[in-house]
Amino acid sequence: MDSIQISDRIKNMAASQTLAMSQKSSELRAAGVDVINLSVGEPDFNTPDHIKEAAKTAIDENYTHYPPVPGYMDLRQAIADKLKKENGVSYSASQIVVSGGAKQSLSNVIMSVINPGDEVIIPTPAWVSYVEMVKLAGGENVLVPASIEQNFKITPAQLEAAITPRTRMVMLCSPSNPSGSVYSRQELQGLVDVLVKHPHVTVLSDEIYEHINYIGGVTSMGSFPEIADRVILVNGVSKAYAMTGWRVGFMAAPVEIAKAVTKLQGQTTSGISTIAQRAALAAYAGSQQCVEDMRKAFERRRDLVVRLAREIPGLKVNCPDGAFYLFPEVSSYLGKRFGDKVIATDNDLCMYLLEEAHVATVSGSAFCLPGYIRLSYAASDEALEEALRRIADALGRLQ
Ligand code: PMP
Ligand code: GLU
């Protein structure tokens, strides 16, 4: 209809492929198809009981009024304490803003820092939403690819080559969605040494998967004193505490950025759900045993999917050190046929796996690195075994 206009900025935005594939698999399931959904990245565990109890208490205690825009002070303080204790970084509560998930924190930061024409360096593969957030702010994405041959990690030389006078920000995600790769402290130091030479570049570090690692701990980008005054950390409760539905994330940054983000949030969404904030406080201030229990389960599943995927001929599989994704290279299957259909791209392969194997995955193209697919192994051992069996069978039928 002519009278209905959709803005150019939304027309030019790609829809989230992780959410789209998940939606598609829910629709198929509702239609009676036995789909195994390895598309969306979300812990299959329920939120731990002590966190749910805190939310129930919050309702009874009438946490039902508008909260402060950047979040309750005690929650921000608990986050500052967490950052100090777990990450060795010093932020005051006034430098922390709580938002509706790490997704909103990332989007708020990009909106608050990026001007039209500013360049944002994004190593790829990168989580689906980064480039769209940058586009929305009018920024220009500068993609720096890191294939499986370099374990999906960019080198200092690649970073150096990508920086120009117009670079405003570099976005990092370690442990990475979608590759699961984790930068060691030494590897991060290499990137920091480059950044020291370019003081106009801010770092936006997405550390949402920090606890889900299989190497005994990860390094926060905030812990390098040389650049600490221009690092913005983003994190949240979704992955570590199985709280995806509660929608709580935060950013920690220089106070000017915290103020800008608060101003933006004050004019758009306001402070986030009071009940969810009280639950997040219980998550950060309470026992951390649940985090370790879930991490152990993810590690067992990581071992399982790596072993099963390596048995499938033609897949190149790395052993991810963190997060809960496997990102195998699938190019040996591209160009093959199923009947009269050609599987030309990784998107075609994902559709084929959905339709023929009834396993939902996401293409590497959605993460700006074609030739791969992403499988989330945040699913039961039985579902993973069956999914890998079906994938092996379906790939084996391609000619
Ligand atoms: N960053 C990365 C890398 C993610 O995988 C996710 C999960 N979708 C998010 C941010 C956002 O998480 P949430 O909004 O649920 O906190
Ligand atoms: N982080 C998850 C994923 O990448 C959640 C879905 C999303 O928000 O994109 O699948």
Coordinates of C-alpha atoms and ligand atoms in Angstrom, one line a residue:
M1 CA 0.0 0.0 0.0
D2 CA 1.4 3.4 -1.0
S3 CA 0.3 5.2 2.1
I4 CA 2.5 2.9 4.3
Q5 CA 6.1 3.9 4.3
I6 CA 8.9 1.9 5.7
S7 CA 12.0 4.0 6.4
D8 CA 15.1 3.5 4.2
R9 CA 17.1 2.7 7.3
I10 CA 14.9 -0.3 8.1
K11 CA 14.6 -1.3 4.4
N12 CA 18.3 -1.4 4.2
M13 CA 18.7 -3.6 7.3
A14 CA 19.0 -7.3 7.0
A15 CA 16.8 -9.4 9.3
S16 CA 18.6 -11.3 12.0
Q17 CA 19.4 -14.7 10.5
T18 CA 19.8 -16.4 13.8
L19 CA 16.3 -15.4 14.8
A20 CA 14.9 -16.1 11.4
M21 CA 16.2 -19.6 11.2
S22 CA 15.0 -20.3 14.7
Q23 CA 11.5 -19.0 13.8
K24 CA 11.5 -21.2 10.7
S25 CA 12.3 -24.2 12.7
S26 CA 9.6 -23.4 15.3
E27 CA 7.1 -23.1 12.4
L28 CA 8.1 -26.5 11.0
R29 CA 7.9 -28.0 14.4
A30 CA 4.4 -26.6 14.9
A31 CA 3.4 -28.2 11.6
G32 CA 4.5 -31.6 13.0
V33 CA 8.0 -31.9 11.6
D34 CA 10.6 -33.3 14.1
V35 CA 13.1 -30.5 13.7
I36 CA 16.3 -30.3 15.8
N37 CA 17.0 -26.6 16.3
L38 CA 20.7 -25.9 16.4
S39 CA 20.2 -22.4 14.9
V40 CA 19.7 -20.1 17.8
G41 CA 22.4 -19.7 20.4
E42 CA 20.7 -20.0 23.8
P43 CA 21.4 -22.3 26.7
D44 CA 18.9 -25.1 26.9
F45 CA 19.0 -24.9 30.8
N46 CA 16.4 -23.1 32.8
T47 CA 17.3 -20.1 34.9
P48 CA 18.7 -21.3 38.3
D49 CA 16.1 -21.4 41.2
H50 CA 17.8 -18.8 43.4
I51 CA 17.5 -16.3 40.6
K52 CA 13.9 -17.0 39.9
E53 CA 13.1 -16.7 43.7
A54 CA 14.7 -13.2 43.7
A55 CA 12.3 -12.2 40.9
K56 CA 9.3 -13.5 42.8
T57 CA 10.4 -11.6 45.9
A58 CA 10.9 -8.5 43.9
I59 CA 7.2 -8.6 42.8
D60 CA 6.1 -9.1 46.4
E61 CA 8.3 -6.3 47.5
N62 CA 6.7 -4.0 44.9
Y63 CA 9.6 -3.5 42.6
T64 CA 6.9 -2.3 40.2
H65 CA 7.7 1.4 39.6
Y66 CA 10.0 3.0 37.0
P67 CA 13.6 2.1 37.7
P68 CA 16.5 4.5 37.3
V69 CA 17.4 4.7 33.6
P70 CA 20.9 3.2 33.9
G71 CA 19.7 0.6 36.3
Y72 CA 19.4 0.2 40.1
M73 CA 22.5 1.4 42.0
D74 CA 23.0 -1.9 43.9
L75 CA 22.9 -3.9 40.6
R76 CA 25.4 -1.6 39.0
Q77 CA 27.6 -1.9 42.1
A78 CA 27.3 -5.7 41.9
I79 CA 28.4 -5.5 38.3
A80 CA 31.4 -3.3 39.2
D81 CA 32.3 -5.8 41.9
K82 CA 32.1 -8.7 39.4
L83 CA 34.3 -6.8 36.9
K84 CA 36.9 -6.2 39.6
K85 CA 36.8 -9.7 41.0
E86 CA 36.5 -11.8 37.8
N87 CA 38.1 -9.6 35.2
G88 CA 40.5 -7.5 37.1
V89 CA 39.1 -4.3 35.8
S90 CA 38.1 -1.2 37.7
Y91 CA 34.9 0.6 36.9
S92 CA 32.7 2.6 39.3
A93 CA 28.9 2.0 39.3
S94 CA 28.6 5.4 37.5
Q95 CA 30.4 3.9 34.5
I96 CA 27.9 1.0 34.1
V97 CA 24.6 1.1 32.3
V98 CA 22.2 -1.8 32.4
S99 CA 20.1 -2.4 29.3
G100 CA 17.7 -4.9 27.7
G101 CA 20.3 -7.5 26.9
A102 CA 23.8 -7.2 25.6
K103 CA 22.2 -6.6 22.3
Q104 CA 20.7 -3.3 23.4
S105 CA 24.0 -2.4 25.2
L106 CA 25.9 -2.9 21.9
S107 CA 23.4 -1.0 19.9
N108 CA 23.3 1.9 22.5
V109 CA 27.1 2.1 22.5
I110 CA 27.3 2.2 18.7
M111 CA 24.5 4.8 18.4
S112 CA 26.2 6.9 21.1
V113 CA 29.8 6.8 19.7
I114 CA 29.6 6.4 15.9
N115 CA 29.0 9.3 13.5
P116 CA 28.0 8.9 9.9
G117 CA 31.1 8.0 7.9
D118 CA 33.0 6.6 10.8
E119 CA 34.7 3.3 10.1
V120 CA 34.2 0.4 12.4
I121 CA 36.5 -2.6 12.1
I122 CA 34.8 -5.9 12.6
P123 CA 36.8 -9.2 12.4
T124 CA 34.7 -11.8 10.6
P125 CA 33.1 -14.2 11.2
A126 CA 31.1 -11.8 13.4
W127 CA 27.8 -12.1 15.2
V128 CA 24.9 -11.2 12.8
S129 CA 23.9 -8.0 14.5
Y130 CA 27.1 -6.1 14.6
V131 CA 27.2 -4.9 11.0
E132 CA 23.5 -4.0 11.0
M133 CA 23.9 -1.9 14.2
V134 CA 26.8 0.0 12.6
K135 CA 24.8 0.6 9.4
L136 CA 21.9 1.9 11.5
A137 CA 24.3 4.5 13.1
G138 CA 25.5 5.5 9.6
G139 CA 28.9 4.0 10.2
E140 CA 30.9 2.0 7.6
N141 CA 31.8 -1.6 8.3
V142 CA 35.4 -2.5 7.6
L143 CA 35.4 -6.3 7.7
V144 CA 38.6 -8.2 8.4
P145 CA 38.3 -11.9 7.6
A146 CA 39.9 -14.6 9.6
S147 CA 39.2 -18.1 8.2
I148 CA 39.5 -21.5 9.9
E149 CA 43.2 -21.6 8.8
Q150 CA 44.0 -18.9 11.3
N151 CA 41.5 -20.3 13.8
F152 CA 39.2 -17.4 13.1
K153 CA 41.4 -14.8 14.9
I154 CA 42.8 -11.7 13.2
T155 CA 46.5 -10.9 13.5
P156 CA 48.0 -7.6 14.6
A157 CA 49.2 -7.1 11.0
Q158 CA 45.6 -7.4 9.8
L159 CA 44.4 -4.9 12.4
E160 CA 47.1 -2.5 11.6
A161 CA 46.3 -2.7 7.8
A162 CA 42.6 -2.0 8.5
I163 CA 43.1 1.2 10.6
T164 CA 42.7 4.5 8.8
P165 CA 42.3 8.1 10.1
R166 CA 38.5 7.5 9.9
T167 CA 38.6 4.4 12.1
R168 CA 36.5 5.1 15.2
M169 CA 36.1 1.7 16.7
V170 CA 37.1 -1.9 16.6
M171 CA 34.7 -4.6 17.8
L172 CA 36.0 -7.8 19.3
C173 CA 34.2 -10.8 20.5
S174 CA 36.1 -13.4 22.5
P175 CA 35.0 -16.2 23.1
S176 CA 33.5 -15.7 19.6
N177 CA 30.1 -16.2 18.3
P178 CA 30.0 -17.9 15.8
S179 CA 33.5 -19.5 15.8
G180 CA 34.0 -20.3 19.5
S181 CA 37.6 -19.1 19.2
V182 CA 39.2 -17.4 22.1
Y183 CA 42.1 -14.9 21.9
S184 CA 44.8 -15.7 24.4
R185 CA 46.2 -12.9 26.6
Q186 CA 49.3 -12.9 24.4
E187 CA 47.2 -12.6 21.2
L188 CA 45.2 -9.8 22.6
Q189 CA 48.5 -8.1 23.7
G190 CA 49.5 -8.2 20.0
L191 CA 46.3 -6.3 19.1
V192 CA 46.7 -3.9 22.0
D193 CA 50.3 -3.1 20.8
V194 CA 48.8 -1.9 17.5
L195 CA 46.0 0.0 19.2
V196 CA 48.5 1.9 21.4
K197 CA 49.8 3.5 18.2
H198 CA 46.3 4.7 17.2
P199 CA 44.8 6.6 20.1
H200 CA 41.7 7.6 18.0
V201 CA 40.4 4.0 18.0
T202 CA 37.9 2.9 20.7
V203 CA 37.5 -0.8 21.5
L204 CA 34.1 -2.4 21.9
S205 CA 34.6 -5.8 23.5
D206 CA 31.7 -8.2 23.6
E207 CA 32.5 -10.6 26.5
I208 CA 29.1 -12.2 26.8
Y209 CA 30.6 -15.7 26.5
E210 CA 33.4 -15.2 29.0
H211 CA 32.3 -17.9 31.4
I212 CA 31.7 -20.5 28.7
N213 CA 35.3 -21.4 27.9
Y214 CA 37.3 -24.6 28.1
I215 CA 40.7 -23.2 28.8
G216 CA 40.5 -22.2 32.4
G217 CA 39.6 -18.6 31.9
V218 CA 39.7 -15.7 29.4
T219 CA 41.3 -12.3 29.3
S220 CA 39.1 -9.2 29.3
M221 CA 40.0 -6.4 26.9
G222 CA 39.6 -4.0 29.8
S223 CA 42.6 -5.4 31.6
F224 CA 45.3 -3.8 29.4
P225 CA 46.2 -0.6 31.2
E226 CA 47.7 0.9 28.0
I227 CA 44.2 1.2 26.4
A228 CA 41.8 0.8 29.4
D229 CA 40.6 4.4 29.1
R230 CA 39.1 3.7 25.6
V231 CA 37.7 0.2 26.1
I232 CA 34.0 -0.4 26.3
L233 CA 33.0 -3.8 27.8
V234 CA 29.7 -5.4 27.0
N235 CA 28.4 -8.4 28.9
G236 CA 25.2 -9.7 30.4
V237 CA 23.4 -12.6 32.1
S238 CA 21.9 -14.3 29.1
K239 CA 24.5 -17.0 28.5
A240 CA 26.3 -17.4 31.8
Y241 CA 23.1 -17.8 33.9
A242 CA 20.7 -19.2 31.3
M243 CA 18.7 -15.9 31.4
T244 CA 18.1 -15.2 27.7
G245 CA 14.4 -14.3 28.3
W246 CA 15.0 -11.9 31.1
R247 CA 16.8 -9.4 28.8
V248 CA 19.5 -8.0 31.0
G249 CA 22.9 -6.9 29.7
F250 CA 25.3 -4.0 30.5
M251 CA 28.1 -1.9 29.2
A252 CA 31.0 -0.5 31.2
A253 CA 32.8 2.4 29.7
P254 CA 34.4 5.8 30.3
V255 CA 31.8 8.0 32.2
E256 CA 31.1 10.2 29.2
I257 CA 30.0 7.2 27.2
A258 CA 27.9 5.9 30.1
K259 CA 26.2 9.3 30.2
A260 CA 25.5 9.3 26.5
V261 CA 24.1 5.8 26.6
T262 CA 21.9 6.8 29.6
K263 CA 20.6 9.8 27.6
L264 CA 19.8 7.6 24.6
Q265 CA 18.1 5.0 26.8
G266 CA 16.2 7.7 28.6
Q267 CA 14.6 8.8 25.3
T268 CA 14.0 5.4 23.9
T269 CA 13.4 2.5 26.3
S270 CA 13.9 3.8 29.8
G271 CA 15.4 1.6 32.5
I272 CA 14.8 -2.1 32.0
S273 CA 12.3 -4.3 33.8
T274 CA 12.5 -4.0 37.5
I275 CA 11.9 -7.7 38.1
A276 CA 14.6 -8.7 35.7
Q277 CA 17.1 -6.3 37.3
R278 CA 16.4 -7.9 40.8
A279 CA 16.9 -11.3 39.2
A280 CA 20.2 -10.1 37.6
L281 CA 21.4 -8.8 41.0
A282 CA 20.8 -12.3 42.5
A283 CA 22.8 -13.8 39.6
Y284 CA 25.8 -11.5 40.1
A285 CA 25.8 -11.4 43.9
G286 CA 24.8 -15.1 44.5
S287 CA 26.6 -18.4 44.2
Q288 CA 28.5 -18.9 41.0
Q289 CA 28.2 -22.7 41.1
C290 CA 25.4 -22.8 38.5
V291 CA 27.8 -21.1 36.0
E292 CA 30.4 -23.8 36.4
D293 CA 27.9 -26.6 36.3
M294 CA 26.5 -25.3 32.9
R295 CA 30.0 -24.7 31.6
K296 CA 31.0 -28.3 32.3
A297 CA 27.9 -29.6 30.4
F298 CA 28.8 -27.3 27.4
E299 CA 32.4 -28.7 27.5
R300 CA 31.1 -32.3 27.4
R301 CA 28.9 -31.3 24.4
R302 CA 31.7 -29.5 22.7
D303 CA 33.8 -32.7 22.8
L304 CA 30.9 -34.7 21.5
V305 CA 30.1 -32.5 18.5
V306 CA 33.7 -32.0 17.6
R307 CA 34.2 -35.8 17.6
L308 CA 31.0 -36.5 15.5
A309 CA 31.6 -33.6 13.1
R310 CA 35.2 -34.8 12.4
E311 CA 33.8 -38.1 11.4
I312 CA 31.9 -36.4 8.5
P313 CA 33.9 -36.5 5.3
G314 CA 34.6 -33.1 3.7
L315 CA 34.0 -30.9 6.8
K316 CA 36.8 -28.9 8.2
V317 CA 36.3 -28.7 12.0
N318 CA 38.3 -26.7 14.5
C319 CA 38.1 -27.4 18.2
P320 CA 36.5 -24.3 19.7
D321 CA 37.9 -23.0 23.0
G322 CA 34.7 -21.3 24.1
A323 CA 31.0 -20.3 23.5
F324 CA 28.7 -23.1 22.4
Y325 CA 29.0 -23.1 18.6
L326 CA 30.8 -25.2 16.0
F327 CA 31.6 -23.4 12.8
P328 CA 32.7 -26.1 10.3
E329 CA 33.9 -25.2 6.8
V330 CA 31.6 -26.8 4.3
S331 CA 32.9 -25.6 0.9
S332 CA 33.6 -29.2 -0.3
Y333 CA 29.8 -29.6 -0.4
L334 CA 29.1 -26.4 -2.4
G335 CA 28.4 -27.0 -6.0
K336 CA 27.0 -30.5 -5.3
R337 CA 23.5 -31.6 -6.3
F338 CA 20.4 -33.0 -4.7
G339 CA 18.2 -34.3 -7.5
D340 CA 18.0 -31.4 -9.9
K341 CA 18.8 -28.8 -7.2
V342 CA 22.3 -27.3 -7.0
I343 CA 23.6 -26.5 -3.5
A344 CA 25.5 -23.4 -4.6
T345 CA 26.0 -21.5 -1.4
D346 CA 26.1 -22.1 2.4
N347 CA 22.6 -20.6 2.5
D348 CA 21.4 -23.3 0.2
L349 CA 23.2 -25.9 2.3
C350 CA 21.4 -24.7 5.5
M351 CA 18.0 -24.8 3.7
Y352 CA 18.8 -28.3 2.4
L353 CA 19.8 -29.4 6.0
L354 CA 16.6 -27.9 7.3
E355 CA 14.3 -29.4 4.7
E356 CA 16.0 -32.8 4.2
A357 CA 17.7 -33.5 7.6
H358 CA 15.3 -31.4 9.7
V359 CA 18.2 -29.8 11.4
A360 CA 18.3 -26.0 11.7
T361 CA 21.7 -24.3 11.4
V362 CA 22.8 -20.8 10.3
S363 CA 25.0 -20.1 7.3
G364 CA 28.4 -18.6 7.5
S365 CA 27.2 -15.8 5.2
A366 CA 25.0 -14.6 8.0
F367 CA 28.2 -14.0 9.9
C368 CA 29.9 -12.4 7.0
L369 CA 32.1 -15.4 6.2
P370 CA 30.6 -17.6 3.5
G371 CA 31.5 -21.2 3.1
Y372 CA 30.7 -22.3 6.7
I373 CA 27.7 -23.2 8.8
R374 CA 27.1 -22.6 12.4
L375 CA 25.7 -25.2 14.8
S376 CA 24.8 -24.4 18.3
Y377 CA 25.5 -27.2 20.7
A378 CA 23.5 -25.7 23.5
A379 CA 21.2 -28.8 23.2
S380 CA 20.9 -32.2 24.9
D381 CA 23.5 -34.9 24.1
E382 CA 20.7 -37.0 22.5
A383 CA 19.6 -34.1 20.2
L384 CA 23.2 -33.4 19.2
E385 CA 23.9 -37.1 18.4
E386 CA 20.8 -37.4 16.4
A387 CA 21.4 -34.0 14.6
L388 CA 25.0 -35.0 13.6
R389 CA 23.7 -38.4 12.4
R390 CA 21.1 -36.6 10.2
I391 CA 23.6 -34.1 8.9
A392 CA 26.1 -36.8 8.0
D393 CA 23.4 -38.8 6.2
A394 CA 22.0 -35.7 4.3
L395 CA 25.5 -34.6 3.3
G396 CA 26.3 -38.1 2.1
R397 CA 23.3 -38.0 -0.2
L398 CA 24.6 -34.9 -2.1
Q399 CA 26.2 -35.7 -5.5
Ligands
PMP1 N1 26.7 -10.7 21.6 C1 26.8 -12.0 21.1 C2 28.1 -12.3 20.5 C3 25.7 -12.9 21.2 O1 25.9 -14.1 20.7 C4 24.5 -12.5 21.8 C5 23.4 -13.4 21.9 N2 22.4 -13.2 21.0 C6 24.4 -11.2 22.3 C7 25.5 -10.3 22.2 C8 23.2 -10.6 22.9 O2 22.8 -11.3 24.0 P1 21.6 -10.8 24.9 O3 21.0 -9.6 24.2 O4 20.7 -11.9 25.1 O5 22.2 -10.4 26.2
GLU2 N1 23.3 -15.1 20.4 C1 22.2 -15.9 19.9 C2 22.6 -16.3 18.4 O1 23.6 -15.8 17.9 C3 20.9 -15.4 20.0 C4 20.1 -15.0 18.8 C5 20.3 -13.5 18.6 O2 20.0 -12.7 19.4 O3 20.8 -13.3 17.5 O4 22.0 -17.2 17.9

